[in-house]
Amino acid sequence: MSFVDLLPELSLAEKASLLSGDGDWWTQAVPRLGLPSIELGDGPHGLRTETGVDMVWVPSTCFPTLSALAATWDRELVREVGAALGAEAAAMGVHLVLGPGVNIKRTPLCGRNFEYPSEDPWLTGDVAVAYVTGLQGAGVGACVKHFAANNQETDRTRISVEADERTLRELYLAAFERVVHEADPWALMCSYNRIGGTYASAHRWLLTTVLREEWGYDGVVVSDWDAVHDKLATVRAGLDLEMPGTQGRTDAQVVQAVQAGTLDESEVDRAARRVLHLVDRVRPGPGVVRASGYRPGDELTASQLAALGADAHHALARRAATSALTLVRNTGVLPLDPHGSQRVALIGGYARLPRIQGGGSAGVRPTWVDTPLEALRAALGDRLAFAEGYPVGESDYYQEQVPAALPSVGQLADEAVALAARSDVVVAVVGLPLAADSEAADRTDLALPADQVALLTRLAALDVPLVVVVSAGAAVTMDPWHDGAAAVLLTGLAGQGVGGAVADVLLGAADPGGRLTETYPLSLADTPGAIGFPGERGHIVYGEGVFVGYRWYDALDRAVRYPFGHGLSYTTFAYDDLRVDVLDAAAGRVRCTVTVTNTGSRRGSEVVQVYVGDPLSAVHRPVRELKGYAKVTLEAGGSERVVVDLAGRDFSYVDAACGRWRREGGQFVVSIGSSSRDLRASAVIELPDGGDATVPALVPDEEMPTDAVPWAVGTDGPARTGVAVP
Ligand code: GLC
């Protein structure tokens, strides 16, 4: 029996009750008919299960945040983490995980960038598909968020995003569309912000025209918490489930509107059916962790940890962190010799209390944490000496950590510099404070904390090789110490296994597997949107259009600190014999093949990246756009013939003038390389004009209005200009 079959038996009041939650984390049950409620739970990189007692959380595995997970460029690994998250959700009794977040990193300033995979929509969609596939394979639903264009935290519940249709579809909706088509997430969460002046929760073009009618999505749309401002408008627009519950207040509005004839009951039925369909899809897990008498604040017992899969998941978290760590600079100092006699100075409070995640609803209470200090001390013994270096405020483990009474900032720095001066190599672990990587707030600059910058500058001036390890959820600037550092390793916010991962990579037990999924700019002034951020008078104009991230820096040919896709291995790779074959011109099916050889002396991994350029297009297009990649691991001297296939929309753009995805006939430049700016080979191919065969025209020709403001997107959808298209 399917719960959807209950729909005809439900009263109007019962149906209306399904359109909002029961409390903070549950859907409404209908005991009369045996309909259970299901539990929704944050967050994207670990279960934050609340016990209802003052925000006390049940411990669970803190995996790498989505920004770090994306830096692995490893679909199978991301899928594995998704599956592990699903298993933990089932063990907790959670049926729908409120993640992944797939918003585009429009500006490095956004406080929630740690929760989002990339500045690139194609990579973001790729990561989302792998994650959702893994999670839902465990019988637990994914709730992909925040739909759409939630790219800043400043004024997030009111700001209106002003973006043209092409920008929205190509950049800000693309990852949602891909995950809907390729992984069918059981839910989507609408964002807080407005688009074109209308709240996303009541945006009919977004929630019905695009999501249902064009993409064919039949899952549930959940509101972000308290994102509903006009209940009836949200029901009409296509929102199904308002969270959290309103103790029946808005249910009554729905009943009254239907009875008054101002809301058609079919709209209520449509939303109620989707909620019933969701209850059908989720398979209630054992929920054994909390069912076994867990008391708020307890540590987990051995049997509860076993039920959670804690040991195996911690090992997975460490493996994923190792694959995420991104070595952006190495003059030869790394890897350190684990068996040599070098005296190593480890400096920085974040080595003792590592940054593993960001702040806000995504927070997790980890089962346990590897720290760089413990892991390196275990490996190096008394060769290692530690100095705090700078004051560390709060822990991001979400447990009360009363900061130890520390000496003054000056004294901490002096002690660290003195230790460094009498050492053979220095490893300084720095990073952003929790408040800089948190929901509900944005940064105002890209710098590391001033005391850390001052300390790094002093350390860089010593005649001792300096390795800088940076733990931040988004890009930071590196002046003035960068050129004085012998190596720079970026950890991102890599979860509870980060300490072991840092030791594995620094000591050469593992190759650093990460590649940048966002550009590291030289300065904030270079970034797209810097001038208008965070908007004014309630509006933020996306004037840069599709030119976000590397698309922006490449269009301006602007120097950057480290480009999108960059990351070093401990070995080197050669690319030979690139072939780009057009397999089916009409469908745009193209096969790229290249031989990659490990030309160094150690095993290592390489991410072969494929970019497409359309230099003679009728519209401004980015110089190149990522459209495929493959990660290979090769022994020293080993070679592999790597294949990356392109198809359909990989050559297209959204032509808002004619309302469709379009591939203009002509030449395309297919480039292959180790980053967006380290391109090793390219080829020019010809393809005919054509649309994207997989989706209908966005708006049939005869419906195109002709007198509207070009391409503004209001709740009735984009205004067409009716421009004739050759
Ligand atoms: C928050 C976040 C959302 C989260 C939800 C529930 O405001 O925006 O990502 O899942 O509320 O905590």
CSV table of N, CA and C and ligand atoms in Angstrom, one decimal, residues 24-25 41-44 48 50 98-99 112 115-116 145-146 150 153 156 189 192 223-225 361-362 439, ligand 1:
chain,number,residue,atom,x,y,z
A,24,ASP,N,10.0,21.6,14.7
A,24,ASP,CA,11.2,22.0,13.9
A,24,ASP,C,11.6,21.0,12.9
A,25,TRP,N,11.4,19.7,13.2
A,25,TRP,CA,12.1,18.7,12.4
A,25,TRP,C,11.2,17.6,11.8
A,41,GLY,N,16.7,16.4,9.0
A,41,GLY,CA,17.8,16.7,9.9
A,41,GLY,C,19.0,17.3,9.1
A,42,ASP,N,19.6,18.4,9.6
A,42,ASP,CA,20.8,18.9,9.1
A,42,ASP,C,21.9,17.8,9.4
A,43,GLY,N,23.1,18.0,8.8
A,43,GLY,CA,23.4,18.9,7.7
A,43,GLY,C,24.2,18.2,6.7
A,44,PRO,N,24.7,18.9,5.8
A,44,PRO,CA,25.4,18.3,4.6
A,44,PRO,C,26.6,17.5,4.8
A,48,ARG,N,23.5,16.6,12.4
A,48,ARG,CA,23.3,17.4,13.6
A,48,ARG,C,22.0,17.0,14.2
A,50,GLU,N,19.4,17.0,17.0
A,50,GLU,CA,19.2,17.7,18.2
A,50,GLU,C,18.3,16.8,19.2
A,98,LEU,N,19.1,17.4,5.2
A,98,LEU,CA,19.0,18.8,4.6
A,98,LEU,C,20.4,19.2,4.0
A,99,GLY,N,20.6,18.6,2.9
A,99,GLY,CA,21.8,18.8,2.1
A,99,GLY,C,21.8,18.0,0.8
A,112,ARG,N,28.9,31.2,3.9
A,112,ARG,CA,28.5,29.8,3.8
A,112,ARG,C,29.2,29.1,2.7
A,115,GLU,N,30.1,25.5,2.8
A,115,GLU,CA,29.1,24.4,2.5
A,115,GLU,C,28.8,24.2,1.1
A,116,TYR,N,29.5,24.9,0.2
A,116,TYR,CA,29.2,24.8,-1.2
A,116,TYR,C,30.4,24.3,-2.0
A,145,LYS,N,19.8,22.1,-1.6
A,145,LYS,CA,19.5,23.5,-1.2
A,145,LYS,C,20.6,24.5,-1.7
A,146,HIS,N,20.3,25.8,-1.7
A,146,HIS,CA,19.0,26.5,-1.4
A,146,HIS,C,18.6,27.1,-2.7
A,150,ASN,N,21.1,31.8,-3.6
A,150,ASN,CA,21.4,32.2,-2.2
A,150,ASN,C,23.0,32.3,-2.2
A,153,GLU,N,25.1,35.9,2.7
A,153,GLU,CA,24.4,35.7,3.9
A,153,GLU,C,23.8,37.1,4.4
A,156,ARG,N,20.1,37.9,4.0
A,156,ARG,CA,19.7,36.8,3.2
A,156,ARG,C,18.2,36.6,3.1
A,189,MET,N,15.1,22.4,-1.3
A,189,MET,CA,14.8,23.4,-0.3
A,189,MET,C,14.9,24.8,-1.0
A,192,TYR,N,15.9,31.6,1.1
A,192,TYR,CA,15.3,32.8,1.8
A,192,TYR,C,15.1,33.9,0.9
A,223,SER,N,10.4,24.6,2.4
A,223,SER,CA,10.9,26.0,2.5
A,223,SER,C,12.1,25.9,3.4
A,224,ASP,N,13.0,26.9,3.2
A,224,ASP,CA,14.0,27.1,4.3
A,224,ASP,C,13.2,27.5,5.5
A,225,TRP,N,13.8,27.4,6.6
A,225,TRP,CA,13.1,27.6,7.9
A,225,TRP,C,12.7,29.1,8.0
A,361,SER,N,23.8,26.1,10.9
A,361,SER,CA,23.0,24.9,10.9
A,361,SER,C,23.7,23.6,10.4
A,362,ALA,N,24.9,23.8,9.8
A,362,ALA,CA,25.6,22.6,9.3
A,362,ALA,C,26.5,22.0,10.4
A,439,GLU,N,27.3,30.5,8.7
A,439,GLU,CA,26.0,30.9,8.2
A,439,GLU,C,25.5,32.2,8.9
B,1,GLC,C1,18.8,27.2,8.1
B,1,GLC,C2,19.6,27.0,6.8
B,1,GLC,C3,19.3,25.7,6.1
B,1,GLC,C4,19.0,24.7,7.2
B,1,GLC,C5,17.7,25.0,7.9
B,1,GLC,C6,17.4,24.1,9.0
B,1,GLC,O1,18.4,28.6,8.2
B,1,GLC,O2,19.5,28.1,5.8
B,1,GLC,O3,20.4,25.4,5.3
B,1,GLC,O4,18.9,23.4,6.6
B,1,GLC,O5,17.7,26.4,8.3
B,1,GLC,O6,18.3,24.2,10.0
